[in-house]
Coordinates of C-alpha atoms in Angstrom, one line a residue:
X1 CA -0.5 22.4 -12.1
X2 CA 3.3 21.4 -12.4
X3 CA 4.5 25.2 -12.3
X4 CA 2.4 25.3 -9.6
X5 CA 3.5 22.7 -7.5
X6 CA 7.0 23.7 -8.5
X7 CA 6.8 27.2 -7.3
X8 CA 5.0 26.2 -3.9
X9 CA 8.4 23.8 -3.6
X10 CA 10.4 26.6 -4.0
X11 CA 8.3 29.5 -1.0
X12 CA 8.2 26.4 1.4
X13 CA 12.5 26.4 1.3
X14 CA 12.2 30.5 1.1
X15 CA 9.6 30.2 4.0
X16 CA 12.3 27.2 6.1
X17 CA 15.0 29.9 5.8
X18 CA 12.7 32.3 6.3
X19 CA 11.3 30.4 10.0
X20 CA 14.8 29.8 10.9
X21 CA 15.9 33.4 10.7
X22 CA 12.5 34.6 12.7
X23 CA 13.1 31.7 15.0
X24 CA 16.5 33.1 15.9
X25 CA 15.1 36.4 16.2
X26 CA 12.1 35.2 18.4
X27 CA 14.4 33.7 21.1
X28 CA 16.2 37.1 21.0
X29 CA 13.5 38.9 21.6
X30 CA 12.3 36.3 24.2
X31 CA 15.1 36.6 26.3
X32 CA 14.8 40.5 25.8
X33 CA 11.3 40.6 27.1
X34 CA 12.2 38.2 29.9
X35 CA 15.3 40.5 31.2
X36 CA 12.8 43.4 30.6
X37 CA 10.5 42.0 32.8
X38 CA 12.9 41.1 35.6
X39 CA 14.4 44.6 35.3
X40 CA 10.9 46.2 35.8
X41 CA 10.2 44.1 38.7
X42 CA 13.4 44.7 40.5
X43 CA 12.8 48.1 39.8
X44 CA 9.2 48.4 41.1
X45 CA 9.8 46.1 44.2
X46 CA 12.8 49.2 44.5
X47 CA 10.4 51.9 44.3
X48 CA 8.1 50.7 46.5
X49 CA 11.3 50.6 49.2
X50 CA 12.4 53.4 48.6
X51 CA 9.1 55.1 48.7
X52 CA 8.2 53.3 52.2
X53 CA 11.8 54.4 54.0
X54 CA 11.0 58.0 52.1
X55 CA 7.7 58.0 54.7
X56 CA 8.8 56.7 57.2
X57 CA 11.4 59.3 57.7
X58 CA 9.1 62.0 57.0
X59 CA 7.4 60.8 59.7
X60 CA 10.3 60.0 61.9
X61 CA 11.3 63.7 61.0
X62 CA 7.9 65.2 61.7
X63 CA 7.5 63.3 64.9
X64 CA 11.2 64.6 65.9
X65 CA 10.4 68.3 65.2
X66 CA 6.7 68.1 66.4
X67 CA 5.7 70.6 64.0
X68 CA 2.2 69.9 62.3
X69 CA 2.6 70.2 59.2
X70 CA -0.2 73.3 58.4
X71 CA 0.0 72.8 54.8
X72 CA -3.2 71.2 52.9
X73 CA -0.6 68.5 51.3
X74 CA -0.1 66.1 53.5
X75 CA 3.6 65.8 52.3
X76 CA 6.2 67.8 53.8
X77 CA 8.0 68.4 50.7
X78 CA 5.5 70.5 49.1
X79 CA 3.9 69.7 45.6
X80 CA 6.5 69.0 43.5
X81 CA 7.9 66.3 45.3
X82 CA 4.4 64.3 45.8
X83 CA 3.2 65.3 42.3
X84 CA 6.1 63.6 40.8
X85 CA 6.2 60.6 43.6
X86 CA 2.0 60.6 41.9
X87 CA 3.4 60.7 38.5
X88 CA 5.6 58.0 38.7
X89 CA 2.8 55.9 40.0
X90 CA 0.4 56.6 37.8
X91 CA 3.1 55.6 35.1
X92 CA 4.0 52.6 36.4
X93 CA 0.5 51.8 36.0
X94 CA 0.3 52.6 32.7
X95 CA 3.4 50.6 32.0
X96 CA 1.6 47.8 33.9
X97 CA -1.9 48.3 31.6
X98 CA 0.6 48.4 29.1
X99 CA 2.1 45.0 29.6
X100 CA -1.5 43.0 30.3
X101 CA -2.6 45.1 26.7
X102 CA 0.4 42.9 25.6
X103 CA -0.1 39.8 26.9
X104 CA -4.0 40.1 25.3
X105 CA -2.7 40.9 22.3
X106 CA -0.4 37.7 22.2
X107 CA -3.3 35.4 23.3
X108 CA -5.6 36.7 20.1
X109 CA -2.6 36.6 18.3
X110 CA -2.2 32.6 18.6
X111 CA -6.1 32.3 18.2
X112 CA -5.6 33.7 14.7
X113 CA -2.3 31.7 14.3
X114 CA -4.5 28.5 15.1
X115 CA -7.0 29.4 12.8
X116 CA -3.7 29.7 10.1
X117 CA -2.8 26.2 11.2
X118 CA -6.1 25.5 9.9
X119 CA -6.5 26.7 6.6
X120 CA -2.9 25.5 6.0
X121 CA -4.3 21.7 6.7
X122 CA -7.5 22.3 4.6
X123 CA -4.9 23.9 1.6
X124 CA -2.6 21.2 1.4
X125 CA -6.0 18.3 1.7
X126 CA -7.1 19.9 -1.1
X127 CA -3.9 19.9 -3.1
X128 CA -3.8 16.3 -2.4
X129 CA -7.3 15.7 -3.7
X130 CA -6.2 17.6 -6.7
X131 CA -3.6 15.0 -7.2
X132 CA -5.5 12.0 -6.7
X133 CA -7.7 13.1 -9.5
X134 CA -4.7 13.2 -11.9
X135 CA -3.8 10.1 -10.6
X136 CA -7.7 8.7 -11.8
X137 CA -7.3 10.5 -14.9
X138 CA -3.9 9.0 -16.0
X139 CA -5.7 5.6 -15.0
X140 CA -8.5 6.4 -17.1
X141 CA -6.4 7.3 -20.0
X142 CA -4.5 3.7 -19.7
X143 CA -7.8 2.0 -19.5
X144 CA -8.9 3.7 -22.7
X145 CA -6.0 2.9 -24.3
X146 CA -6.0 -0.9 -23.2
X147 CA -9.7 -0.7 -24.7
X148 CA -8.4 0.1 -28.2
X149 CA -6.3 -2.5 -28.5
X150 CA -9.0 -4.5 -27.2
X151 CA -11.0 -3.4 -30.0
X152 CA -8.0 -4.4 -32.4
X153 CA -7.5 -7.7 -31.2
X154 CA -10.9 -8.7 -31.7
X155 CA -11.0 -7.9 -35.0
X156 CA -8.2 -9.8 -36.0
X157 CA -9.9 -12.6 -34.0
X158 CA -12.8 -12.1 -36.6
X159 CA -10.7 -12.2 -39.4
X160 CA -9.1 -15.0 -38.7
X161 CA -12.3 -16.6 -37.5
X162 CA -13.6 -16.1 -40.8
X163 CA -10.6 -17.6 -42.4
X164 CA -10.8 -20.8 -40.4
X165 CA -14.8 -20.9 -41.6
X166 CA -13.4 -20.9 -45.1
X167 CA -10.7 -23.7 -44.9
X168 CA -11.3 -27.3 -44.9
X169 CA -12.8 -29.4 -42.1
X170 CA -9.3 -31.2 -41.2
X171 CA -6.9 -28.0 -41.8
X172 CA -9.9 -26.3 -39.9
X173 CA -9.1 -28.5 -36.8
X174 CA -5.8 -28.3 -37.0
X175 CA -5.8 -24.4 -37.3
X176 CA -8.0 -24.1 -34.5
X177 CA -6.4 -26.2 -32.4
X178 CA -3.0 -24.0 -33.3
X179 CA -5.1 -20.8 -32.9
X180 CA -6.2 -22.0 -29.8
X181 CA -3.0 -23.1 -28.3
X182 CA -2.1 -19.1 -29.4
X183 CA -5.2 -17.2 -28.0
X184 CA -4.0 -19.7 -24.4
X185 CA -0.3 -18.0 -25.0
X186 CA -1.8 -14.6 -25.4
X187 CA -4.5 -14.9 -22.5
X188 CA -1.4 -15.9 -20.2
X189 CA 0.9 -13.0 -21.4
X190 CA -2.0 -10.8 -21.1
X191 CA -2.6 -11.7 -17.3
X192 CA 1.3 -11.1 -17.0
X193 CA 0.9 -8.1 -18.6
X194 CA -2.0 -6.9 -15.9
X195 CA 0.0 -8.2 -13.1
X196 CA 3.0 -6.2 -14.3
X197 CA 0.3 -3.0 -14.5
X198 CA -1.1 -4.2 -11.5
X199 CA 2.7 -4.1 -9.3
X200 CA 2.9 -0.8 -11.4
X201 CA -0.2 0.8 -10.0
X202 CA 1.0 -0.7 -6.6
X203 CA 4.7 1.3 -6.8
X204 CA 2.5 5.0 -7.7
X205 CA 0.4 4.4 -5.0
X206 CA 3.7 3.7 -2.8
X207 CA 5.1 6.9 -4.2
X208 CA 2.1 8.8 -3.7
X209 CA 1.9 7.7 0.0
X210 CA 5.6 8.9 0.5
X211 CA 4.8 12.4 -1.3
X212 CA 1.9 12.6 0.9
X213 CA 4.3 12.2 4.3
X214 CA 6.4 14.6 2.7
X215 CA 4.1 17.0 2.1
X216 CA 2.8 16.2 6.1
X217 CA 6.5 17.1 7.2
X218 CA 6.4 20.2 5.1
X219 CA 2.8 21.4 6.8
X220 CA 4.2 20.5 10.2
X221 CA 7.2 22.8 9.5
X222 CA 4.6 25.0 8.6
X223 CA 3.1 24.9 11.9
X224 CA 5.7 24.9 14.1
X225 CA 7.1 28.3 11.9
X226 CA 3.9 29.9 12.6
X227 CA 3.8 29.3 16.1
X228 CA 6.9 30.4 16.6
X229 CA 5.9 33.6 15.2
X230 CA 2.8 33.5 17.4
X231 CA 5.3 33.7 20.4
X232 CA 7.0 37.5 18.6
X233 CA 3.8 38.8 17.1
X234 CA 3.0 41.3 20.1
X235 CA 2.0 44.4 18.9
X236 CA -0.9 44.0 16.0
X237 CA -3.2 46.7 16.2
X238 CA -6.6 45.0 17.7
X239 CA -9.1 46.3 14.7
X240 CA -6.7 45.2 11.7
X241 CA -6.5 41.4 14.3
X242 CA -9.9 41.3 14.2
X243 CA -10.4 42.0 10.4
X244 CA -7.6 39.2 9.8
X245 CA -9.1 37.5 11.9
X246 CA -12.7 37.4 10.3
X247 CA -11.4 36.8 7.3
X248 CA -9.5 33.7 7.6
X249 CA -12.7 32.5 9.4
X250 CA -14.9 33.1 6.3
X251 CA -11.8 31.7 3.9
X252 CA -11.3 28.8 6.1
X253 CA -15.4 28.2 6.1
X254 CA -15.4 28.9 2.3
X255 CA -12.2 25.9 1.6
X256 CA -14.3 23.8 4.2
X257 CA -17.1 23.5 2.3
X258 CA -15.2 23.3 -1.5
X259 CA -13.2 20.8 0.2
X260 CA -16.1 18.6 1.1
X261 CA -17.8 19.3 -2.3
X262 CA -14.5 17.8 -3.6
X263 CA -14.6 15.1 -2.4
X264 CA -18.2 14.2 -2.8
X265 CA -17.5 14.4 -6.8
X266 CA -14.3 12.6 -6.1
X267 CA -16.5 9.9 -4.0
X268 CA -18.9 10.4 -7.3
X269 CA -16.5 9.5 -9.8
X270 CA -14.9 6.5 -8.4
X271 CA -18.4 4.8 -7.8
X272 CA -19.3 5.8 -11.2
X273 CA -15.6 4.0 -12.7
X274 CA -16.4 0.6 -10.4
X275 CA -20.2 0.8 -12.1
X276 CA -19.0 1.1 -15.3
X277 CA -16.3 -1.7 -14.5
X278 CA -19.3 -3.7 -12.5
X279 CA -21.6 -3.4 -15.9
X280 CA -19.6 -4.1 -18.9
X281 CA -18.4 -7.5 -16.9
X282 CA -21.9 -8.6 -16.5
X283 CA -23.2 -7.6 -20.1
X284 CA -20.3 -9.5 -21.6
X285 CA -21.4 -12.4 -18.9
X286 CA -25.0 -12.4 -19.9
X287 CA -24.7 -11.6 -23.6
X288 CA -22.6 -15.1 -23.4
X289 CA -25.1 -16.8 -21.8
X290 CA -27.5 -15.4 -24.1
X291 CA -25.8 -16.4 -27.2
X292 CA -26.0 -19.9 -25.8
X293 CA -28.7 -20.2 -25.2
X294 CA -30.8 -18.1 -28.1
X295 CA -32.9 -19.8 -31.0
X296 CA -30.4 -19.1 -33.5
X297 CA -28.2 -21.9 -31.8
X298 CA -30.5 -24.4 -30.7
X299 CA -28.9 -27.0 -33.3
X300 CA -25.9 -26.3 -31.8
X301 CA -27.0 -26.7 -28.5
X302 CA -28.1 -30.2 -29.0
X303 CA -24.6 -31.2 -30.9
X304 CA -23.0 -29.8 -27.6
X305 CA -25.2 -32.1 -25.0
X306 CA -24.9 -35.2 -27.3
X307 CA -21.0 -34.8 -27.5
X308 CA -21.0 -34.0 -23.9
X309 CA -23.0 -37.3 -23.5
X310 CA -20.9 -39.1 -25.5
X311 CA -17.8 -37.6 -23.8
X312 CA -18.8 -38.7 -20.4
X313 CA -19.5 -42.1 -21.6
X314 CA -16.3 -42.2 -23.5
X315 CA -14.8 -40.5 -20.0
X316 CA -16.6 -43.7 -17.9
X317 CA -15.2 -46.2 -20.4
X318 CA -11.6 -44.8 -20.1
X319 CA -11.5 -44.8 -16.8
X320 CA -12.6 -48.6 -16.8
X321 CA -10.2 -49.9 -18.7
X322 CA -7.0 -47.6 -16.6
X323 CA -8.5 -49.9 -13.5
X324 CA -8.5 -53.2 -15.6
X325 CA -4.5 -52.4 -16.6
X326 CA -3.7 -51.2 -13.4
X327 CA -5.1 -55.0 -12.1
X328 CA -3.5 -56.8 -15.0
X329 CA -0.1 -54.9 -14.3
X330 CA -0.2 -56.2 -10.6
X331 CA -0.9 -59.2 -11.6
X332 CA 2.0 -59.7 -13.7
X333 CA 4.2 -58.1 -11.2
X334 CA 3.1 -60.8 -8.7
X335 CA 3.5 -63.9 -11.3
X336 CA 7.3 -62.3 -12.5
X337 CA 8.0 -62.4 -8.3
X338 CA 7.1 -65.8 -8.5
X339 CA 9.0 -66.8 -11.7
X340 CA 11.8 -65.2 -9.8
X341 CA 11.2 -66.9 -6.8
X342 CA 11.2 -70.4 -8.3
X343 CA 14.3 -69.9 -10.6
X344 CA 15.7 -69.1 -6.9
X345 CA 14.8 -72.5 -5.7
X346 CA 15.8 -73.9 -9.2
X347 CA 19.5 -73.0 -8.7
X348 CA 19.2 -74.2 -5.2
X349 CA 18.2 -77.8 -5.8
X350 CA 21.2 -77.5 -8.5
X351 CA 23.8 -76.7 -6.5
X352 CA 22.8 -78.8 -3.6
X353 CA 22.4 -82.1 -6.3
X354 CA 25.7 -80.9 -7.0
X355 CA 27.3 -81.1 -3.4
X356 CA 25.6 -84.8 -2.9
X357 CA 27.2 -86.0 -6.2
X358 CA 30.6 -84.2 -4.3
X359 CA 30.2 -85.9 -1.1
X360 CA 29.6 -89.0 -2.4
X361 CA 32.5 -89.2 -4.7
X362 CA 34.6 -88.2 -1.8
X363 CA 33.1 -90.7 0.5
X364 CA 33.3 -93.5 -1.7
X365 CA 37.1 -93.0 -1.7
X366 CA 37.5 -93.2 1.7
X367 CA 35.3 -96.3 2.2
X368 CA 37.1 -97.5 -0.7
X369 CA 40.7 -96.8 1.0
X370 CA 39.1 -98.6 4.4
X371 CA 37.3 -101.9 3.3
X372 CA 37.9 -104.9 1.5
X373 CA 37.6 -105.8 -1.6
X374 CA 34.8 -108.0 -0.3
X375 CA 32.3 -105.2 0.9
X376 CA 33.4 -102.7 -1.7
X377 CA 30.6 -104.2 -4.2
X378 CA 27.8 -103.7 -1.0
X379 CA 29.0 -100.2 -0.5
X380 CA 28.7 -99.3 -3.8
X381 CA 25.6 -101.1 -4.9
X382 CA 24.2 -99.2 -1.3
X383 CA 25.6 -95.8 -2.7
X384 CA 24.6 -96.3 -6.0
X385 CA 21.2 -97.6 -4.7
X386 CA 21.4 -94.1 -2.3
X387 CA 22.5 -91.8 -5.0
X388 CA 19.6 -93.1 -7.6
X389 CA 16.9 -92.5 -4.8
X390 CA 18.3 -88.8 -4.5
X391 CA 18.4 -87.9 -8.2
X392 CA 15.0 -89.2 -8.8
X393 CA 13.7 -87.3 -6.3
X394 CA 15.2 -84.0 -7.1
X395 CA 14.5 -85.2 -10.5
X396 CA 11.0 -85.0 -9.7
X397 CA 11.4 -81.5 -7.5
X398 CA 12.6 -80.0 -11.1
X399 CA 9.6 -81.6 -13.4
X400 CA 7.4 -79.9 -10.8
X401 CA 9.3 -76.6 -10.9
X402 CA 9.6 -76.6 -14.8
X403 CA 6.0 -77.6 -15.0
X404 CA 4.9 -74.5 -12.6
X405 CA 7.1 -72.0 -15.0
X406 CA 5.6 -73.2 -18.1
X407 CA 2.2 -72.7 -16.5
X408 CA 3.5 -69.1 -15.4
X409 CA 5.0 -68.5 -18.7
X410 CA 1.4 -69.7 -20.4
X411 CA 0.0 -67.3 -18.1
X412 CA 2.1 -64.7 -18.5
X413 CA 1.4 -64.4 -22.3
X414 CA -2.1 -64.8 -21.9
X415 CA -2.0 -61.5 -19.5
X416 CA 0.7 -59.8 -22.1
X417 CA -1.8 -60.5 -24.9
X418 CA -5.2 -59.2 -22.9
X419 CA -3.3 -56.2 -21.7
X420 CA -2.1 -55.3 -25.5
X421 CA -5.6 -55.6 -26.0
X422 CA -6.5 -53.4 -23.6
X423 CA -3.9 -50.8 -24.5
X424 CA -5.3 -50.8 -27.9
X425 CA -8.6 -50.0 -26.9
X426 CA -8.0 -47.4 -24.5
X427 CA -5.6 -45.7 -26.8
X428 CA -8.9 -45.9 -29.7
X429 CA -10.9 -44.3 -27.0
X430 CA -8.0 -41.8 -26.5
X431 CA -8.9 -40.8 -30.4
X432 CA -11.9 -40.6 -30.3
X433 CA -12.2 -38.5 -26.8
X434 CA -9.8 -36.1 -28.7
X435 CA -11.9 -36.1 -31.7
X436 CA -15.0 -34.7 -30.1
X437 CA -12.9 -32.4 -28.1
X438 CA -12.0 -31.2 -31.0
X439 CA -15.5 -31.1 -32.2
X440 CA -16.5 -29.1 -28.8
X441 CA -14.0 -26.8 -29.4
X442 CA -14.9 -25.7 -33.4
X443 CA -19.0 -25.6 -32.0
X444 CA -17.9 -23.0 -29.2
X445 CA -15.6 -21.2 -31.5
X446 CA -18.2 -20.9 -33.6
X447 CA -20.3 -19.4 -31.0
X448 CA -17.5 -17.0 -29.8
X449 CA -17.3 -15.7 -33.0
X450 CA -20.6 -14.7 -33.0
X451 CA -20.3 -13.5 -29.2
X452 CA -17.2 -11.5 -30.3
X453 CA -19.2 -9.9 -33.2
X454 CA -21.9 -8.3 -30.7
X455 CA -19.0 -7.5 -28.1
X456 CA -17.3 -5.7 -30.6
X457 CA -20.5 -3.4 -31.5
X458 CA -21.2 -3.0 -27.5
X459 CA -17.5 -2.3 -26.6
X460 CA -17.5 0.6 -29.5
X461 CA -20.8 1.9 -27.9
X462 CA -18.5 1.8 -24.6
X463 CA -15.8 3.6 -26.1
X464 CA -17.8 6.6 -26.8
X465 CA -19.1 6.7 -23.5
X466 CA -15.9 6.7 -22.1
X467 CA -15.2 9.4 -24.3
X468 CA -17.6 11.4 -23.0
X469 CA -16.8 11.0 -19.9
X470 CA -13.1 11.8 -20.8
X471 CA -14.9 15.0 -21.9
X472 CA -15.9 15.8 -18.6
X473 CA -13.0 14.6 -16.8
X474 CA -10.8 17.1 -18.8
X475 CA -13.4 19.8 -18.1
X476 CA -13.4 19.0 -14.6
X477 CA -9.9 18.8 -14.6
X478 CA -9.4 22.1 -16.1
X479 CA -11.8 23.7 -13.1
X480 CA -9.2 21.8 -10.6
X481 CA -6.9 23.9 -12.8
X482 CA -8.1 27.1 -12.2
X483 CA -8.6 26.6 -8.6
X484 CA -5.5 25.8 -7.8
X485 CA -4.3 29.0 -9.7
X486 CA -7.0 30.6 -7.1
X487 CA -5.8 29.2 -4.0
X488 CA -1.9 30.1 -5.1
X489 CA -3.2 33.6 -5.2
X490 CA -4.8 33.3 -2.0
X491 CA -1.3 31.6 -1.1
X492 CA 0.4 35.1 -1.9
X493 CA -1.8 37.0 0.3
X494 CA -0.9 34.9 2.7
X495 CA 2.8 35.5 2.6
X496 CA 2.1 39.1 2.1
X497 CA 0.1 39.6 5.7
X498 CA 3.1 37.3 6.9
X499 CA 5.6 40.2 5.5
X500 CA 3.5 42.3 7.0
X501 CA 3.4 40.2 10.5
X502 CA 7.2 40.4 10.0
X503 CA 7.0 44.4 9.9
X504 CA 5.0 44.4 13.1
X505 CA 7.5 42.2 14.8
X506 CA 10.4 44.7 13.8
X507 CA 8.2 47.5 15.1
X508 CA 7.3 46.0 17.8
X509 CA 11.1 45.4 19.0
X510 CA 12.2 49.3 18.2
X511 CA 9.0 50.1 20.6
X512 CA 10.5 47.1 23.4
X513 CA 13.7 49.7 23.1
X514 CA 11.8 53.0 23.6
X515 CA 10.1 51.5 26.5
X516 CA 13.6 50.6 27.9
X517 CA 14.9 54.4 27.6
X518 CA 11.4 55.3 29.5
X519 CA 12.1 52.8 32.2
X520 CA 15.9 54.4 32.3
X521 CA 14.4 57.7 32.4
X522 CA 11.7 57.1 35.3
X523 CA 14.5 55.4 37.2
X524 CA 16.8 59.1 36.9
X525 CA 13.9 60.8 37.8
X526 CA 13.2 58.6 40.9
X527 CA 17.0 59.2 41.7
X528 CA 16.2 62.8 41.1
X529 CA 13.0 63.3 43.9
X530 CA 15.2 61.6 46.4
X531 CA 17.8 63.5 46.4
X532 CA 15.3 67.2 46.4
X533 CA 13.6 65.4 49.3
X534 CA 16.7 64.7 51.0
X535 CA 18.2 68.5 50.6
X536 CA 14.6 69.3 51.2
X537 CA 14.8 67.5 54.7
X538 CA 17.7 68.8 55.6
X539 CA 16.8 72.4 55.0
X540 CA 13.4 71.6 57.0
X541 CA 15.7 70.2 59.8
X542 CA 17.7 72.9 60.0

């Protein structure tokens, strides 16, 4: 399929320079034929003048002499003059017949090109279909291979399944719980690992797509080169047109309906791989559900709802005690703002007993510097008296304020204490909420094991099926094979009734250039009659 596609690479750049040389040639030839038709215009729109002035001065000249002309021709040359002037008429017309035989032969000739076009398009869809069903059987190979090591990894899971079984119950917790942590890691660098195939499969597809606009460009090319040899190909003899032309009807009929059986299988095939997909899903699903739910593990089954059970209330409880510390928290956040707040107003009554005990001091000395000795005993007995009333009663402001932190500091503990408490018994429900986890976990181990032991037997049974059907693929693949050797040939005989178009053209250019020497030729004739039927005049005037 490679040398094939390799070799088609390699015609379409010997067909490009192949186009671009007949393009070159094809606007040659189309300004040829367009100075070739000017030329015979001129030249016709010429004889017709000269063959009107011709009459008229035969008749001018026969009215002059007014001699009847007794003669059974009605010319007065004779017959050689008016069997040539009847010649050249009747050769003109053929060279007009000629030219319309032409222009028919162009218009078939870019019917048949058309129906080329066609059977180009319905080539390259099929080449493309031939592809896509490589691409499906490379995917189907991967697949296969990502089911054998499937296969393998499930039976090391057995194996070490049945090790686990054998050990101890608190190494066997341990080891599944380590085993478990590993299958997580492996599940997660397996999804990786699909995600990475996945991005892969994405890119192909991107590539695919650009191939596919290449090969578009390539078919356009195509088209444009054939039409541009539909504008040259002029002179293709009508039965050997028509024969081409049948045939590439029946061909293009014939790859029509391969084409569409193609696909149908292709359509086949792909609904057949999303069954297949769509099935072993849903047995694994069912064969799980089954396994839970079969006699052999009704025991089970019971263990699972009571620890479930027990869970939830273990669950309920938990989440209890988290709102109970949560309120005991904000509690004691509210009492330590209010410890705060009254050693605030603590060092407040302190520093202002300490600025009265200032002021008075500094009072005292002035009064003491401005009285007599007489009233310095009533002053100070008043200040004193002053100064004792003051200190009791921020005295008794700080017994208050001490007694309200004690009571804060009692109640502080109390909380501290009651929320240890409760941080011990949430952290023993902690345990033993792990400790049936745990328990859940070995019960549905247990029953994966046992669910892994039938997968195993029903993925084996898979694998042989998708053997199988590799079988077929490979045959079917092998028939894609074989066509496209077919259509290659059928490729060659097309380039071969191109050569052949090619040859046509090349004759059909060496007879543009006879035709031009006839043209030349009727024009020295023309020349030739005048002048007789001038001398002939002239004699007949004399």
């Amino acid at each position: 399929m490679e040398s094939n596609y390799s070799t088609s690479e390699a015609e379409k750049d010997r067909l490009s320079r192949e186009l671009k040389d007949l393009r070159e040639k094809s606007e040659f030839l189309e300004r040829e034929k367009e100075d070739f038709e000017f030329r015979f215009s001129l030249l016709e729109d010429k004889y017709k003048k000269k063959e009107m002035d011709l009459i008229q001065s035969l008749n001018e000249a026969r009215s002059m002499s007014g001699s009847p002309n007794t003669s059974s021709d009605p010319s007065p040359f004779g017959d050689v003059t008016l069997s040539a002037i009847e010649e050249l008429t009747k050769r003109l017309e053929s060279l007009q017949n000629y030219v319309n035989d032409l222009e028919d032969e162009v218009r078939s000739n870019k019917e048949g090109v058309s129906a080329k076009d066609t059977l180009i398009e319905e080539l390259t869809l099929k080449s493309s279909d031939a592809e896509s069903l490589q691409a499906i059987i490379a995917e189907l190979k991967v697949s296969n291979e990502g089911k054998d090591e499937e296969i393998r990894r499930l039976n090391t899971e057995q194996s070490t399944s049945q090790s686990m079984q054998e050990a101890s119950s608190n190494t066997e917790e341990e080891e599944e719980l380590s085993h478990l942590k590993n299958e997580l890691y492996t599940s997660k660098e397996k999804i990786s690992e699909l995600e990475d195939n996945a991005m892969v499969i994405l890119n192909d597809y991107e590539i695919l797509e650009k191939d596919k606009a290449e090969l578009e460009s390539q078919n356009e090319a195509l088209q444009n080169k054939i039409k541009a040899l539909s504008s040259v190909d002029q002179e293709t003899n009508e039965d050997e047109k028509d024969a081409v032309l049948k045939e590439l009807r029946d061909s293009l009929e014939r790859y029509s309906v391969e084409i569409q059986s193609l696909s149908e299988e292709k359509r086949k095939l792909l609904h057949a791989l999303t069954e297949k997909e769509a099935q072993i899903k849903n047995n694994q699903i069912v064969k799980c559900k089954f396994y839970f739910h079969t006699e052999g593990s009704s025991e089970t089954n019971a263990k699972l709802q009571d620890t479930i059970k027990e869970l939830s209330e273990k669950t309920d409880t938990i989440s209890i005690l988290s709102f109970e510390c949560k309120d005991l928290s904000s509690q004691v956040q509210a009492l330590k703002d209010q410890v705060s707040k009254l050693s605030e107003a603590k060092t407040d009554l302190q520093l202002k007993n300490e600025k009265l005990e200032s002021n008075l001091k500094s009072q005292h000395k002035e009064e003491s510097s401005n009285v007599d000795d007489g009233k310095i005993v009533s002053l100070e007995s008043e200040s004193s008296s002053k100064k004792n009333e003051e200190i009791e009663a921020m005295k008794a402001d700080l017994n208050i304020v001490t007694a309200e932190l004690d009571n804060i500091k009692t109640e502080n503990k109390k909380l501290g204490d009651l929320l240890r408490e409760k941080e011990s018994l949430l952290l023993s429900t902690n345990i033993n909420k792990r400790k049936t986890i745990i328990k859940v976990l070995c019960h549905l181990k247990i029953l994966k094991v046992t669910t892994l032991e039938h997968n195993l037997k029903d993925k084996s049974d898979s694998l042989s099926k998708f053997e199988d059907e590799n079988q077929k693929l490979r045959a079917k693949i092998s028939e894609l094979e074989s066509e496209s050797s077919r259509k290659g040939n059928e490729l060659h005989d097309l380039r071969s009734l191109l050569d052949k178009i090619n040859s046509e053209l090349s004759s059909a250019s060496e007879e543009q250039m006879k035709l031009q020497q006839v043209v030349a030729e009727k024009e020295f004739l023309l020349k030739d009659s005048k002048e007789k039927s001038k001398l002939y005049f002239q004699d007949q005037s004399t």
